mmCIF file of C-alpha atoms in Angstrom:
data_model
loop_
_atom_site.group_PDB
_atom_site.id
_atom_site.type_symbol
_atom_site.label_atom_id
_atom_site.label_comp_id
_atom_site.label_asym_id
_atom_site.label_seq_id
_atom_site.Cartn_x
_atom_site.Cartn_y
_atom_site.Cartn_z
ATOM 1 C CA MET A 29 -0.039 13.047 -28.014
ATOM 2 C CA LYS A 30 -1.485 15.633 -25.672
ATOM 3 C CA LYS A 31 -5.080 14.734 -26.435
ATOM 4 C CA ASP A 32 -4.188 11.159 -25.647
ATOM 5 C CA THR A 33 -3.177 11.794 -21.987
ATOM 6 C CA GLY A 34 -5.305 12.865 -19.017
ATOM 7 C CA ILE A 35 -4.019 13.769 -15.568
ATOM 8 C CA LEU A 36 -5.743 12.874 -12.317
ATOM 9 C CA LEU A 37 -4.561 14.231 -8.976
ATOM 10 C CA VAL A 38 -5.879 12.240 -6.015
ATOM 11 C CA GLY A 39 -6.451 13.596 -2.533
ATOM 12 C CA HIS A 40 -7.340 11.974 0.745
ATOM 13 C CA GLY A 41 -10.536 13.879 1.496
ATOM 14 C CA SER A 42 -11.672 14.987 4.930
ATOM 15 C CA ARG A 43 -14.851 15.911 6.814
ATOM 16 C CA ILE A 44 -13.501 19.413 7.209
ATOM 17 C CA PRO A 45 -12.730 21.486 4.038
ATOM 18 C CA TYR A 46 -8.936 22.043 4.284
ATOM 19 C CA ASN A 47 -7.629 18.948 2.445
ATOM 20 C CA LYS A 48 -9.960 19.482 -0.495
ATOM 21 C CA LYS A 49 -9.041 23.113 -0.675
ATOM 22 C CA VAL A 50 -5.282 22.370 -0.756
ATOM 23 C CA VAL A 51 -5.568 19.591 -3.324
ATOM 24 C CA LYS A 52 -7.913 21.734 -5.492
ATOM 25 C CA GLU A 53 -5.468 24.664 -5.350
ATOM 26 C CA VAL A 54 -2.493 22.465 -6.228
ATOM 27 C CA ALA A 55 -4.490 21.100 -9.230
ATOM 28 C CA GLU A 56 -5.547 24.597 -10.346
ATOM 29 C CA LYS A 57 -1.973 25.910 -10.162
ATOM 30 C CA TYR A 58 -0.659 22.890 -11.971
ATOM 31 C CA ALA A 59 -3.472 22.986 -14.701
ATOM 32 C CA LYS A 60 -2.506 26.641 -15.451
ATOM 33 C CA THR A 61 0.946 25.485 -16.408
ATOM 34 C CA MET A 62 -0.453 22.693 -18.586
ATOM 35 C CA PRO A 63 -3.328 24.249 -20.512
ATOM 36 C CA GLU A 64 -3.205 21.618 -23.268
ATOM 37 C CA TYR A 65 -4.000 18.730 -20.894
ATOM 38 C CA ASN A 66 -7.157 17.842 -18.989
ATOM 39 C CA VAL A 67 -6.413 17.841 -15.273
ATOM 40 C CA GLU A 68 -9.027 16.500 -12.776
ATOM 41 C CA ILE A 69 -9.074 15.851 -9.027
ATOM 42 C CA GLY A 70 -10.688 12.960 -7.199
ATOM 43 C CA PHE A 71 -10.781 12.040 -3.525
ATOM 44 C CA MET A 72 -10.338 8.788 -1.683
ATOM 45 C CA GLU A 73 -13.183 9.408 0.744
ATOM 46 C CA LEU A 74 -15.620 11.794 2.438
ATOM 47 C CA VAL A 75 -15.748 14.430 -0.381
ATOM 48 C CA GLU A 76 -16.730 14.615 -3.988
ATOM 49 C CA PRO A 77 -15.766 14.077 -6.652
ATOM 50 C CA ASN A 78 -14.581 10.556 -5.798
ATOM 51 C CA ILE A 79 -11.842 8.878 -7.798
ATOM 52 C CA PRO A 80 -14.138 7.004 -10.318
ATOM 53 C CA THR A 81 -16.112 10.172 -11.034
ATOM 54 C CA ALA A 82 -12.981 12.186 -11.831
ATOM 55 C CA PHE A 83 -11.418 9.276 -13.730
ATOM 56 C CA ASN A 84 -14.521 8.783 -15.899
ATOM 57 C CA LYS A 85 -14.633 12.504 -16.712
ATOM 58 C CA LEU A 86 -11.089 12.099 -18.186
ATOM 59 C CA LYS A 87 -12.062 8.834 -19.876
ATOM 60 C CA LYS A 88 -14.968 10.600 -21.642
ATOM 61 C CA THR A 89 -12.471 12.970 -23.320
ATOM 62 C CA GLY A 90 -11.160 9.978 -25.283
ATOM 63 C CA VAL A 91 -7.756 9.727 -23.674
ATOM 64 C CA LYS A 92 -5.680 6.565 -24.161
ATOM 65 C CA ARG A 93 -3.813 6.898 -20.912
ATOM 66 C CA ILE A 94 -4.314 8.556 -17.566
ATOM 67 C CA ILE A 95 -1.479 9.621 -15.195
ATOM 68 C CA VAL A 96 -2.576 9.368 -11.575
ATOM 69 C CA ASN A 97 -0.560 11.314 -8.954
ATOM 70 C CA PRO A 98 -1.530 10.877 -5.271
ATOM 71 C CA ILE A 99 -1.271 14.228 -3.490
ATOM 72 C CA PHE A 100 -0.285 12.553 -0.231
ATOM 73 C CA LEU A 101 2.823 13.249 1.771
ATOM 74 C CA ALA A 102 3.689 9.610 2.330
ATOM 75 C CA HIS A 103 2.605 6.125 1.295
ATOM 76 C CA GLY A 104 0.035 4.364 3.453
ATOM 77 C CA MET A 105 -2.850 1.946 3.071
ATOM 78 C CA HIS A 106 -4.756 4.399 0.791
ATOM 79 C CA THR A 107 -1.895 4.835 -1.715
ATOM 80 C CA LYS A 108 -0.621 1.279 -1.552
ATOM 81 C CA VAL A 109 -3.888 -0.654 -1.523
ATOM 82 C CA ASP A 110 -7.124 1.387 -1.780
ATOM 83 C CA ILE A 111 -6.311 3.723 -4.712
ATOM 84 C CA PRO A 112 -4.656 0.936 -6.797
ATOM 85 C CA THR A 113 -7.705 -1.261 -6.160
ATOM 86 C CA ILE A 114 -10.081 1.444 -7.407
ATOM 87 C CA LEU A 115 -7.836 1.839 -10.465
ATOM 88 C CA THR A 116 -7.874 -1.955 -11.012
ATOM 89 C CA LEU A 117 -4.093 -2.037 -10.539
ATOM 90 C CA GLU A 118 -2.236 -4.597 -8.484
ATOM 91 C CA PRO A 119 -2.115 -3.439 -4.841
ATOM 92 C CA MET A 120 1.428 -2.798 -3.608
ATOM 93 C CA LYS A 121 3.213 -4.807 -1.000
ATOM 94 C CA ILE A 122 2.843 -3.372 2.476
ATOM 95 C CA GLU A 123 5.904 -3.519 4.738
ATOM 96 C CA GLY A 124 5.463 -4.458 8.381
ATOM 97 C CA HIS A 125 1.708 -4.266 8.377
ATOM 98 C CA HIS A 126 -0.150 -5.468 11.380
ATOM 99 C CA HIS A 127 -3.668 -4.494 12.250
ATOM 100 C CA SER A 128 -3.948 -2.053 15.056
ATOM 101 C CA HIS A 129 -7.499 -1.478 16.164
ATOM 102 C CA SER A 130 -6.722 0.310 19.418
ATOM 103 C CA HIS A 131 -6.310 3.834 18.175
ATOM 104 C CA GLY A 132 -9.390 5.978 18.123
ATOM 105 C CA HIS A 133 -9.116 7.020 14.541
ATOM 106 C CA HIS A 134 -11.586 6.822 11.634
ATOM 107 C CA HIS A 135 -9.646 4.603 9.283
ATOM 108 C CA HIS A 136 -11.227 1.265 8.466
ATOM 109 C CA HIS A 137 -9.043 -1.799 8.471
ATOM 110 C CA ASP A 138 -11.378 -4.197 6.638
ATOM 111 C CA ARG A 139 -10.085 -2.564 3.386
ATOM 112 C CA GLN A 140 -13.413 -2.499 1.624
ATOM 113 C CA ALA A 141 -12.916 -0.458 -1.553
ATOM 114 C CA LYS A 142 -14.288 2.967 -0.919
ATOM 115 C CA SER A 143 -15.823 3.167 -4.381
ATOM 116 C CA GLU A 144 -16.458 1.015 -7.434
ATOM 117 C CA PRO A 145 -13.394 0.147 -9.477
ATOM 118 C CA VAL A 146 -12.964 1.984 -12.765
ATOM 119 C CA GLU A 147 -13.136 0.394 -16.247
ATOM 120 C CA PHE A 148 -10.573 1.564 -18.783
ATOM 121 C CA ASP A 149 -8.977 -0.061 -21.827
ATOM 122 C CA GLY A 150 -6.102 2.394 -21.887
ATOM 123 C CA GLU A 151 -2.935 2.719 -19.792
ATOM 124 C CA ILE A 152 -2.866 3.944 -16.192
ATOM 125 C CA ILE A 153 0.394 5.374 -14.930
ATOM 126 C CA TYR A 154 0.330 5.519 -11.130
ATOM 127 C CA LEU A 155 2.979 7.783 -9.520
ATOM 128 C CA GLU A 156 4.502 8.057 -6.032
ATOM 129 C CA PRO A 157 3.289 10.344 -3.275
ATOM 130 C CA LEU A 158 5.287 13.604 -2.576
ATOM 131 C CA GLY A 159 7.721 11.953 -0.119
ATOM 132 C CA ALA A 160 10.709 13.660 1.506
ATOM 133 C CA ASP A 161 11.472 15.737 -1.563
ATOM 134 C CA ASP A 162 13.980 18.560 -1.102
ATOM 135 C CA LYS A 163 11.242 21.004 -2.049
ATOM 136 C CA ILE A 164 9.188 19.905 0.987
ATOM 137 C CA VAL A 165 12.289 20.607 3.120
ATOM 138 C CA ASP A 166 12.422 24.044 1.463
ATOM 139 C CA ILE A 167 8.889 24.777 2.625
ATOM 140 C CA VAL A 168 9.657 23.569 6.210
ATOM 141 C CA GLU A 169 12.792 25.734 6.197
ATOM 142 C CA GLU A 170 10.849 28.732 4.909
ATOM 143 C CA ARG A 171 8.226 28.344 7.700
ATOM 144 C CA ILE A 172 10.952 28.227 10.349
ATOM 145 C CA ASN A 173 13.071 31.074 8.922
ATOM 146 C CA THR A 174 9.963 33.297 8.785
ATOM 147 C CA GLU A 175 9.560 32.772 12.526
ATOM 148 C CA LEU A 176 13.246 33.003 13.386
ATOM 149 C CA SER A 177 13.466 36.388 11.567
ATOM 150 C CA LYS A 178 10.913 37.866 14.081
ATOM 151 C CA TYR A 179 13.425 37.225 16.900
ATOM 152 C CA PRO A 180 16.676 39.073 16.490
ATOM 153 C CA ASP A 181 18.095 37.201 19.466
ATOM 154 C CA ALA A 182 17.106 33.721 18.154
ATOM 155 C CA SER A 183 19.950 31.258 18.480
ATOM 156 C CA PRO A 184 20.410 27.510 19.116
ATOM 157 C CA ARG A 185 20.914 28.513 22.778
ATOM 158 C CA ASN A 186 17.356 29.819 23.217
ATOM 159 C CA THR A 187 15.306 28.359 20.396
ATOM 160 C CA GLY A 188 14.371 24.728 19.526
ATOM 161 C CA ILE A 189 12.595 23.292 16.544
ATOM 162 C CA LEU A 190 10.039 20.468 16.478
ATOM 163 C CA LEU A 191 8.678 18.870 13.336
ATOM 164 C CA ALA A 192 5.309 17.250 14.126
ATOM 165 C CA GLY A 193 4.174 14.287 11.997
ATOM 166 C CA HIS A 194 1.072 12.161 11.878
ATOM 167 C CA GLY A 195 2.710 8.801 12.526
ATOM 168 C CA SER A 196 1.320 5.485 11.354
ATOM 169 C CA SER A 197 1.420 1.770 12.175
ATOM 170 C CA LEU A 198 3.139 1.460 8.745
ATOM 171 C CA PRO A 199 6.691 2.715 8.351
ATOM 172 C CA TYR A 200 6.141 5.135 5.463
ATOM 173 C CA ASN A 201 4.949 8.325 7.124
ATOM 174 C CA ASN A 202 7.545 8.062 9.845
ATOM 175 C CA GLU A 203 10.334 7.503 7.299
ATOM 176 C CA VAL A 204 9.251 10.560 5.302
ATOM 177 C CA ILE A 205 9.060 12.857 8.390
ATOM 178 C CA GLU A 206 12.358 11.551 9.745
ATOM 179 C CA THR A 207 14.093 12.071 6.359
ATOM 180 C CA ILE A 208 12.669 15.627 6.096
ATOM 181 C CA ALA A 209 14.019 16.246 9.607
ATOM 182 C CA GLU A 210 17.472 14.782 8.744
ATOM 183 C CA LYS A 211 17.698 16.908 5.590
ATOM 184 C CA TYR A 212 16.676 20.022 7.525
ATOM 185 C CA ILE A 213 19.226 19.293 10.263
ATOM 186 C CA GLU A 214 21.951 19.105 7.603
ATOM 187 C CA ARG A 215 20.999 22.605 6.446
ATOM 188 C CA THR A 216 20.700 24.041 9.934
ATOM 189 C CA PRO A 217 23.606 23.006 12.146
ATOM 190 C CA GLY A 218 23.518 24.008 15.745
ATOM 191 C CA TYR A 219 19.775 24.135 16.452
ATOM 192 C CA HIS A 220 18.105 21.448 18.595
ATOM 193 C CA ILE A 221 15.772 19.856 16.040
ATOM 194 C CA GLU A 222 13.510 16.893 16.802
ATOM 195 C CA ALA A 223 10.704 15.045 15.036
ATOM 196 C CA GLY A 224 7.694 13.833 17.025
ATOM 197 C CA PHE A 225 4.556 11.948 16.074
ATOM 198 C CA MET A 226 0.927 12.226 16.960
ATOM 199 C CA ARG A 227 0.061 8.565 17.260
ATOM 200 C CA LEU A 228 1.245 5.022 16.684
ATOM 201 C CA SER A 229 4.816 6.058 16.336
ATOM 202 C CA LYS A 230 7.697 6.968 18.593
ATOM 203 C CA PRO A 231 8.904 9.435 19.633
ATOM 204 C CA SER A 232 5.642 11.129 20.511
ATOM 205 C CA ILE A 233 5.250 14.907 20.244
ATOM 206 C CA PRO A 234 5.510 15.331 24.052
ATOM 207 C CA GLU A 235 8.672 13.112 24.212
ATOM 208 C CA SER A 236 10.386 15.122 21.482
ATOM 209 C CA PHE A 237 9.225 18.467 22.923
ATOM 210 C CA ASN A 238 10.587 17.558 26.358
ATOM 211 C CA LYS A 239 13.905 16.587 24.875
ATOM 212 C CA ILE A 240 14.159 20.104 23.335
ATOM 213 C CA LYS A 241 12.936 21.679 26.551
ATOM 214 C CA ASP A 242 15.659 19.953 28.522
ATOM 215 C CA TYR A 243 18.260 22.019 26.597
ATOM 216 C CA GLY A 244 16.885 25.030 28.411
ATOM 217 C CA VAL A 245 15.423 26.860 25.409
ATOM 218 C CA GLU A 246 13.075 29.799 25.814
ATOM 219 C CA ARG A 247 10.987 29.104 22.733
ATOM 220 C CA VAL A 248 10.129 26.230 20.453
ATOM 221 C CA ILE A 249 9.007 26.546 16.818
ATOM 222 C CA VAL A 250 6.643 23.722 15.920
ATOM 223 C CA VAL A 251 5.989 22.932 12.275
ATOM 224 C CA PRO A 252 3.118 20.473 11.520
ATOM 225 C CA VAL A 253 4.514 18.494 8.551
ATOM 226 C CA PHE A 254 1.066 17.820 7.121
ATOM 227 C CA LEU A 255 -0.114 18.615 3.628
ATOM 228 C CA ALA A 256 -3.261 20.386 4.816
ATOM 229 C CA ASP A 257 -4.897 21.495 8.028
ATOM 230 C CA GLY A 258 -7.278 19.040 9.608
ATOM 231 C CA ILE A 259 -8.425 17.849 13.035
ATOM 232 C CA HIS A 260 -4.869 16.946 13.977
ATOM 233 C CA THR A 261 -3.297 20.284 13.119
ATOM 234 C CA LYS A 262 -6.250 22.380 14.293
ATOM 235 C CA LEU A 263 -7.212 20.534 17.457
ATOM 236 C CA ASP A 264 -5.065 17.578 18.534
ATOM 237 C CA ILE A 265 -1.557 19.009 18.174
ATOM 238 C CA PRO A 266 -2.396 22.412 19.608
ATOM 239 C CA THR A 267 -4.072 20.701 22.563
ATOM 240 C CA THR A 268 -0.918 18.625 23.123
ATOM 241 C CA LEU A 269 1.082 21.855 22.999
ATOM 242 C CA ASN A 270 -1.259 23.426 25.562
ATOM 243 C CA LEU A 271 -2.235 26.137 23.109
ATOM 244 C CA ASP A 272 -5.959 26.225 23.846
ATOM 245 C CA PRO A 273 -7.208 25.783 20.254
ATOM 246 C CA GLU A 274 -10.531 26.944 18.909
ATOM 247 C CA PRO A 275 -13.152 24.139 19.077
ATOM 248 C CA ILE A 276 -14.137 22.625 15.772
ATOM 249 C CA GLU A 277 -17.768 21.982 14.910
ATOM 250 C CA ASN A 278 -18.735 18.287 15.374
ATOM 251 C CA TYR A 279 -15.335 17.578 16.990
ATOM 252 C CA PRO A 280 -15.777 18.881 20.502
ATOM 253 C CA GLU A 281 -13.074 16.745 22.104
ATOM 254 C CA PRO A 282 -9.467 16.557 20.975
ATOM 255 C CA ASN A 283 -8.123 12.988 20.647
ATOM 256 C CA VAL A 284 -5.446 13.691 23.279
ATOM 257 C CA SER A 285 -5.152 12.401 26.822
ATOM 258 C CA ARG A 286 -4.458 14.962 29.529
ATOM 259 C CA THR A 287 -1.205 13.189 30.378
ATOM 260 C CA ASP A 288 0.049 14.063 26.874
ATOM 261 C CA VAL A 289 -0.321 17.809 27.354
ATOM 262 C CA ILE A 290 3.093 19.432 27.686
ATOM 263 C CA GLU A 291 4.131 21.902 30.330
ATOM 264 C CA PHE A 292 6.462 24.710 29.251
ATOM 265 C CA ASP A 293 7.057 28.179 30.639
ATOM 266 C CA GLY A 294 8.504 29.507 27.436
ATOM 267 C CA GLU A 295 6.948 30.486 24.087
ATOM 268 C CA ILE A 296 5.569 28.026 21.534
ATOM 269 C CA ILE A 297 5.350 29.269 17.954
ATOM 270 C CA TYR A 298 3.073 27.016 15.912
ATOM 271 C CA THR A 299 3.234 27.417 12.142
ATOM 272 C CA ARG A 300 0.819 26.437 9.409
ATOM 273 C CA PRO A 301 1.171 23.122 7.525
ATOM 274 C CA LEU A 302 2.662 22.803 4.034
ATOM 275 C CA GLY A 303 -0.468 23.886 2.146
ATOM 276 C CA ALA A 304 -0.737 24.456 -1.642
ATOM 277 C CA ASP A 305 2.763 25.863 -1.803
ATOM 278 C CA ASP A 306 4.172 26.512 -5.324
ATOM 279 C CA LYS A 307 6.943 24.064 -4.395
ATOM 280 C CA ILE A 308 4.355 21.263 -4.111
ATOM 281 C CA VAL A 309 3.087 22.159 -7.566
ATOM 282 C CA GLU A 310 6.683 21.911 -8.803
ATOM 283 C CA ILE A 311 7.062 18.454 -7.316
ATOM 284 C CA VAL A 312 3.842 17.329 -9.025
ATOM 285 C CA SER A 313 5.031 18.828 -12.308
ATOM 286 C CA GLU A 314 8.415 17.146 -12.083
ATOM 287 C CA ARG A 315 6.820 13.772 -11.328
ATOM 288 C CA ILE A 316 4.418 13.905 -14.249
ATOM 289 C CA LYS A 317 6.677 15.537 -16.879
ATOM 290 C CA PRO A 318 8.741 12.441 -17.890
ATOM 291 C CA TYR A 319 5.520 10.636 -18.906
ATOM 292 C CA LEU A 320 4.353 13.600 -20.991
ATOM 293 C CA ASP A 321 7.595 13.722 -23.030
ATOM 294 C CA GLU A 322 7.345 10.051 -24.081
#
């Protein structure tokens, strides 16, 4: 059976190297646990190998079915429409979609397929993105606890917590971030915990931050709930938090208006994103496993 099945992990891709690095590391860690299977990675856009290249590499091994797992935090146009289209699967229904052309972001709304569709006579099993899995909440909790442990006096009275998400004109990213926040709140009673979004969703990061600030806290721990670093986590969110980030080559200006920059006399602790944490590898493994045991 093993020789019959190939595994393809699909990443978003980005002009800067972080997303590829994270997806590649997740795939390498996962492949080590599954030496008898061929595991490939392919990207939606901007980096190689693209999805058809990686898919065809698996196809050439003679597999009869390919399991495709999108290494995305939440559903969106890519996972619902673009990737299924490339895989010649039926695109999924999109809830509450309306075109929004006003935001200065690089996504294209004409939904041209980013690459040629694949050709395959076998079975394609297409899985869900990571979602608000408890293991994602574990990573968020670990990031926060690491910071809290540095402050012996940390308490709900003086410390607030902000989970920063991307936001989207579609409901999926917001739902995932909000669910992660709700699950974390259940585990951490007492602390003032808010979720805020970068764009296209409410509450914004400044709105949520100011809500925490109004409780009179001295410090705020901010966790970017993103899979990998990118322009948003390296430039836009730190600019909003008034943290004076390092400039990024080819991206001189953050996509943040001056009115969105927060003012705070206390301390802001900004953690890293989720990254290629072992818990993400565990989620991928748990998602794929039922289809390998068939």
